[in-house]
Short mmCIF file of C-alpha atoms in Angstrom, two decimals:
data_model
loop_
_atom_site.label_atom_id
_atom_site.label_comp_id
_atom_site.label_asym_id
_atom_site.label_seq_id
_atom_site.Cartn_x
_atom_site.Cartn_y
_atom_site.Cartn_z
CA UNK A 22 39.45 -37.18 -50.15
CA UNK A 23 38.47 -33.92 -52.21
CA UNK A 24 38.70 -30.47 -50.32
CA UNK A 25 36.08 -27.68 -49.95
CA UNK A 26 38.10 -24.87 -50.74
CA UNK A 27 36.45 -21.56 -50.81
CA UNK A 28 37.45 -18.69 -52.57
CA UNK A 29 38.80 -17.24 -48.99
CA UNK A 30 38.19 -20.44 -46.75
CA UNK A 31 39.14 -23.55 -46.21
CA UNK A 32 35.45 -25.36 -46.18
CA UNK A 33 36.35 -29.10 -44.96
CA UNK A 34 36.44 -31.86 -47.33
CA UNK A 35 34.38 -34.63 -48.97
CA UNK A 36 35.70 -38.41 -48.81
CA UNK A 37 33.78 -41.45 -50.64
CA UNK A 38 34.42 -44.70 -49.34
CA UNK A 39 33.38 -47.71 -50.14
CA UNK A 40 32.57 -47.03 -53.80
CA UNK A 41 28.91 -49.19 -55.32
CA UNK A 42 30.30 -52.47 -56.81
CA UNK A 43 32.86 -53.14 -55.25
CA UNK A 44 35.36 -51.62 -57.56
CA UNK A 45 38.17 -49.89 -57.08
CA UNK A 46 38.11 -45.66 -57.61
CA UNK A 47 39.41 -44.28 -60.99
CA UNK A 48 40.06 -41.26 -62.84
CA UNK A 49 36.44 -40.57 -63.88
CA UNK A 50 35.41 -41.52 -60.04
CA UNK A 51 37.68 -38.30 -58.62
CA UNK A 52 36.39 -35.81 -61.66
CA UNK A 53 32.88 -36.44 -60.56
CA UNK A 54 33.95 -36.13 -56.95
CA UNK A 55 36.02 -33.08 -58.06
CA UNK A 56 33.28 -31.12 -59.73
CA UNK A 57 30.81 -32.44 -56.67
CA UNK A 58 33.13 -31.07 -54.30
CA UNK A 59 33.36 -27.53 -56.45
CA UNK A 60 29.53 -27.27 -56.40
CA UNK A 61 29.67 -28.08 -52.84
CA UNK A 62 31.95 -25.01 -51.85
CA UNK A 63 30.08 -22.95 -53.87
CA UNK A 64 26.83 -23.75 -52.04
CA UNK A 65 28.40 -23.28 -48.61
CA UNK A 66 29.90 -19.95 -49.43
CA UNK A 67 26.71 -18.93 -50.89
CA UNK A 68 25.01 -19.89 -47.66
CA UNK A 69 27.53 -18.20 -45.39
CA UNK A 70 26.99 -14.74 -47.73
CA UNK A 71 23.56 -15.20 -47.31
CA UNK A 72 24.09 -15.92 -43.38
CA UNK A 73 26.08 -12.71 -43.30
CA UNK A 74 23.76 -10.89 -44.60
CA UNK A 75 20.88 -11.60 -42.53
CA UNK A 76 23.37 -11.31 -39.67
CA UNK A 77 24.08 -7.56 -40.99
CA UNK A 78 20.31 -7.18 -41.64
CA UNK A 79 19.24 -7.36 -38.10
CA UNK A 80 22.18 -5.14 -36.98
CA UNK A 81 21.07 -2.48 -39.13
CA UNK A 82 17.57 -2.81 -37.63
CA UNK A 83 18.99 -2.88 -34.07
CA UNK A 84 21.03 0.28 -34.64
CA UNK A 85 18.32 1.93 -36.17
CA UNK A 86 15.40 0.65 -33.28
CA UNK A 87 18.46 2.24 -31.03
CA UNK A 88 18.61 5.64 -33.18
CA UNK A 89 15.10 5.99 -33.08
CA UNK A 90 14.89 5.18 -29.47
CA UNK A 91 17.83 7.80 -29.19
CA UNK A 92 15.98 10.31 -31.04
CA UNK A 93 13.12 9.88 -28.84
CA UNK A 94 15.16 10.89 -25.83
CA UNK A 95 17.12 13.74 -27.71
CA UNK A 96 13.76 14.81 -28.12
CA UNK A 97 12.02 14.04 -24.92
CA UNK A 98 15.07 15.82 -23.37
CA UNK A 99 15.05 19.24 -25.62
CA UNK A 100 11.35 19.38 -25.11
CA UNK A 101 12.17 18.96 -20.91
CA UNK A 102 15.13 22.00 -21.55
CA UNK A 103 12.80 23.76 -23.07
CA UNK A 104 9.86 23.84 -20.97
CA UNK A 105 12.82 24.07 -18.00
CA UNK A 106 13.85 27.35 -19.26
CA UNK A 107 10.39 28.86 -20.20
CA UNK A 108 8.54 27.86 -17.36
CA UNK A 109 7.86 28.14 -13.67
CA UNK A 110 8.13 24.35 -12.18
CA UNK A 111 6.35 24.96 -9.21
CA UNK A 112 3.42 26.62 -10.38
CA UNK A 113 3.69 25.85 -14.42
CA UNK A 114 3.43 29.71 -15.12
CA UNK A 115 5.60 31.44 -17.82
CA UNK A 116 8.79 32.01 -15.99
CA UNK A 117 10.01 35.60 -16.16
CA UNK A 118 11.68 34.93 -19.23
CA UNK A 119 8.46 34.19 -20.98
CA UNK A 120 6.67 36.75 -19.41
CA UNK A 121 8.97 39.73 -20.90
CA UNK A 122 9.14 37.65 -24.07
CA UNK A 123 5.08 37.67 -24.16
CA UNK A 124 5.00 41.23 -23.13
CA UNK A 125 7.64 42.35 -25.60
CA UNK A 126 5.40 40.73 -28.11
CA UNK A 127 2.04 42.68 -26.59
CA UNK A 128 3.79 45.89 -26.41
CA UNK A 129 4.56 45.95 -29.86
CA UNK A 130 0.76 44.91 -30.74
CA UNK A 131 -0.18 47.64 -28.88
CA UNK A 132 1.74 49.84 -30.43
CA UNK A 133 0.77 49.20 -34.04
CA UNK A 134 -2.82 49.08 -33.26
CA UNK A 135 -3.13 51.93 -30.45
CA UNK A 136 -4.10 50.07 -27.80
CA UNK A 137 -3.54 50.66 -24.13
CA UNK A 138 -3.20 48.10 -21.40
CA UNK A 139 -2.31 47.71 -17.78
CA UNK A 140 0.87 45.64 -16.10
CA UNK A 141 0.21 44.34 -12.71
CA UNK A 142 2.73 43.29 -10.33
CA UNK A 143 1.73 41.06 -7.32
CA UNK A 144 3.82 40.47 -4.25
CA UNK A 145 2.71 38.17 -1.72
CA UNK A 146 3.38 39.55 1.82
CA UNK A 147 5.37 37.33 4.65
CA UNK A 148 6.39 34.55 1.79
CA UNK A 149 9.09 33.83 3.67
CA UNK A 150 7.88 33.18 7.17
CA UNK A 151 5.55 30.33 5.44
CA UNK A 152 8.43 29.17 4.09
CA UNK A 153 10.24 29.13 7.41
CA UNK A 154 8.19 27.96 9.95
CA UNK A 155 6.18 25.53 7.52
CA UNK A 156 8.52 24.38 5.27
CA UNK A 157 9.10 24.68 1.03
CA UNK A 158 6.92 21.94 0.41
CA UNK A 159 4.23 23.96 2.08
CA UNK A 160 5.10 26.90 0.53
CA UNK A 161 5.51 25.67 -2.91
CA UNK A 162 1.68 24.28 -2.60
CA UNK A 163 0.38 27.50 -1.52
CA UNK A 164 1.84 28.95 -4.70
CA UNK A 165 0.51 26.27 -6.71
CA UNK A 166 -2.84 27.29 -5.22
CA UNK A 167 -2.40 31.08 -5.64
CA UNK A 168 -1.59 30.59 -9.65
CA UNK A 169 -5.02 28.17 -9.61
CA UNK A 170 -7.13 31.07 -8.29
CA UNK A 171 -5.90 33.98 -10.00
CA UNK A 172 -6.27 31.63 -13.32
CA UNK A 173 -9.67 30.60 -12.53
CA UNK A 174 -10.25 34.31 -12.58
CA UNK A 175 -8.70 35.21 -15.03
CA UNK A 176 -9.79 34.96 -19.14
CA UNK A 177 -7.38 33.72 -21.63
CA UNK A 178 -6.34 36.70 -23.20
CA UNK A 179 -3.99 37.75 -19.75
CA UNK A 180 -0.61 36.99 -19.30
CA UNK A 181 0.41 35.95 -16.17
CA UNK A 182 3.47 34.95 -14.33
CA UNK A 183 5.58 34.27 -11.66
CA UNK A 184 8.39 36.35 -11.96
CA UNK A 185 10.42 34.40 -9.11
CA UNK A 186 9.99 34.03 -4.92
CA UNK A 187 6.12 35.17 -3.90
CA UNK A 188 6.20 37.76 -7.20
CA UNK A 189 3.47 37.46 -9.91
CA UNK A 190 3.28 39.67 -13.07
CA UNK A 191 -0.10 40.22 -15.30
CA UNK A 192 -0.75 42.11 -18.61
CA UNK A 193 -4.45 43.16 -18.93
CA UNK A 194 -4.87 43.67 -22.72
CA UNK A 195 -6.96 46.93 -23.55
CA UNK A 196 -7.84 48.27 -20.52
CA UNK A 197 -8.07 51.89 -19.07
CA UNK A 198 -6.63 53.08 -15.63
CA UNK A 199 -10.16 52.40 -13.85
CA UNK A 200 -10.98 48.77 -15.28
CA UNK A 201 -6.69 48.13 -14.68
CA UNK A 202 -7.75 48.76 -10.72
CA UNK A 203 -10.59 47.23 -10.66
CA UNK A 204 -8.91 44.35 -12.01
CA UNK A 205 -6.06 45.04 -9.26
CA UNK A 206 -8.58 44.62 -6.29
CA UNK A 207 -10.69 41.18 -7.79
CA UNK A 208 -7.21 40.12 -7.75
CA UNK A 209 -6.45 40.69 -4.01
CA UNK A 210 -9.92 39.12 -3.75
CA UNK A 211 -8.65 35.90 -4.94
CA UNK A 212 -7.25 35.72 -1.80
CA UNK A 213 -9.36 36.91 1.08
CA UNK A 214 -10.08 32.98 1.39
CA UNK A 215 -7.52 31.16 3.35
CA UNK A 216 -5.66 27.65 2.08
CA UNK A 217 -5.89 24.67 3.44
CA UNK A 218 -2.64 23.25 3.03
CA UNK A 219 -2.56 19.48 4.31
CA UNK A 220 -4.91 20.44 7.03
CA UNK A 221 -3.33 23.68 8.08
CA UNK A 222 -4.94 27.08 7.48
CA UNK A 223 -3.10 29.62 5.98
CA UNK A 224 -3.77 33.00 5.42
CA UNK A 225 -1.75 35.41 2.49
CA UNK A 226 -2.00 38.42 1.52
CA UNK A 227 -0.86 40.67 -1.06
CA UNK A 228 0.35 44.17 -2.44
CA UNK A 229 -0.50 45.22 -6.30
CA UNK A 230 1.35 47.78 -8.04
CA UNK A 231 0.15 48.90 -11.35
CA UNK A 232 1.13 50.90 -14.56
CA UNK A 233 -0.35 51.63 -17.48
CA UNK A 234 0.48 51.47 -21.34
CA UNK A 235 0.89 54.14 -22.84
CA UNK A 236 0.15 56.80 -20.07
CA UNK A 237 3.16 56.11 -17.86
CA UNK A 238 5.57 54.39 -20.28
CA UNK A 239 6.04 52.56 -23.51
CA UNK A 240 8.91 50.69 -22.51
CA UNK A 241 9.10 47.31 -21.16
CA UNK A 242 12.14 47.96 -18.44
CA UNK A 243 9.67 51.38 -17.33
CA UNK A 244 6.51 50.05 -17.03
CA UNK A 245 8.41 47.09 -14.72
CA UNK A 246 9.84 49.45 -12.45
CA UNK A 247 7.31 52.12 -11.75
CA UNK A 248 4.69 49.17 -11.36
CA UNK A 249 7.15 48.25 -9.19
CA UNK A 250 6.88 51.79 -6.87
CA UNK A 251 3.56 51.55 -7.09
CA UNK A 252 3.35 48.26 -5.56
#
C-alpha cells in the first residue's frame, strides 16, 4: 500500500494486489508503485486547483451579476429620489422646487438679453370642498386633468407648475402686460368646461394673479408675492 500524499492533504492510497505472474512484490515493484503513486497525487491536486478555481470563477461572476443587479437598483432608486424631489406626483409637473429653479434660470436670461416676461399664479377656487365631499382620489384626478388642459394649451417654451394644494405657477417668456392677460384669461378658459370625473360632473374655477418682468420686479421672491396680491 503506497499513500497519496499531497503537498497539504492526505489524498488516499494506492494498493496492488495480486501482482502478473504470480510472483511475489520486490524492491523495483514498490519504486514503480512509488513514483506511480507521486504522479498520482500530483494529478489529483492539480485537479482539485483546477476545481477551485472554476469554483472561484463562478463566484466572481455571481457577485458581479449581483453588483450589477445592485447597481441597477442604486440607480433605479436615485433616478426615483430624484424625480421624487423635482416633481409633482400627482400631476407630473415641476414641483415648486423646479419651478423657482427654472425661473431663477429664466430670470437671469432675461436679464442678459433684455427681455420681459410675465409670472402667472393660478389658484383653483373651493379645492378643498372637492376634496371633502368627493374624496382625494377624486381630487387628485381633477388635477391631473387641469395640468392636461392648461398643457394642451400651452407651447413648450412655458414653464408651468404646481406649486402645492390647487396652486399652479406659469412663466410666459417675452411677453408684454397685454399679451401676459390675455394669456391670463385663455387660461381661465381652460376651464369653463366641466370634468367628468368617473361619471360625476364637476365644475372649477379659478383666480389668476399676474406680474410682470421687469416692470414690477426683477426679483424672484417679488414677482411671487405681488403676483400673489394680484391674484
Amino acid at each position: 500500500l503506497i499513500p497519496l500524499q499531497g503537498k497539504k492533504h492526505f489524498l488516499g492510497g494506492i494498493a496492488g494486489f495480486n501482482k502478473r505472474g504470480e510472483g511475489e512484490f520486490d524492491r523495483r515493484d514498490l519504486n514503480m508503485l512509488s513514483m506511480f503513486a507521486s504522479i498520482v497525487s500530483i494529478a489529483i491536486e492539480n485537479a482539485m486547483v483546477v476545481q477551485k478555481i472554476e469554483e472561484a470563477r463562478r463566484l466572481t461572476e455571481d457577485y458581479q451579476m449581483q453588483l450589477q443587479r445592485l447597481n441597477r437598483q442604486l440607480s433605479e432608486s436615485n433616478r426615483e429620489l430624484e424625480y421624487l424631489s423635482l416633481y409633482d406626483m400627482v400631476t407630473g409637473l415641476p414641483n415648486r422646487s423646479l419651478f423657482r429653479d427654472r425661473f431663477a434660470q429664466h430670470l437671469a436670461l432675461a436679464q442678459a438679453e433684455g427681455q420681459c416676461f410675465g409670472l402667472l399664479l393660478v389658484d383653483l377656487n373651493n379645492f378643498k370642498e372637492i376634496n371633502e365631499t368627493l374624496g382625494h382620489d377624486r381630487g387628485d384626478q381633477v388635477l391631473k386633468e387641469i395640468a392636461r388642459r392648461f398643457l394642451a394649451y400651452l407651447d413648450g417654451h412655458n414653464i408651468l407648475s404646481r406649486l402645492g394644494g390647487d396652486e399652479f405657477a406659469l412663466v410666459l417668456p417675452d411677453v408684454d402686460r397685454t399679451q401676459s392677460l390675455r394669456h391670463a384669461s385663455r387660461l381661465l378658459q381652460q376651464l369653463d368646461a366641466p370634468f367628468d370625473i368617473d361619471g360625476m360632473t364637476i365644475a372649477v374655477s379659478a383666480n389668476v394673479g399676474v406680474s410682470l418682468f421687469p416692470e414690477h420686479s426683477e426679483d424672484i421672491s417679488s414677482l411671487l408675492r405681488y403676483a400673489d396680491q394680484a391674484m
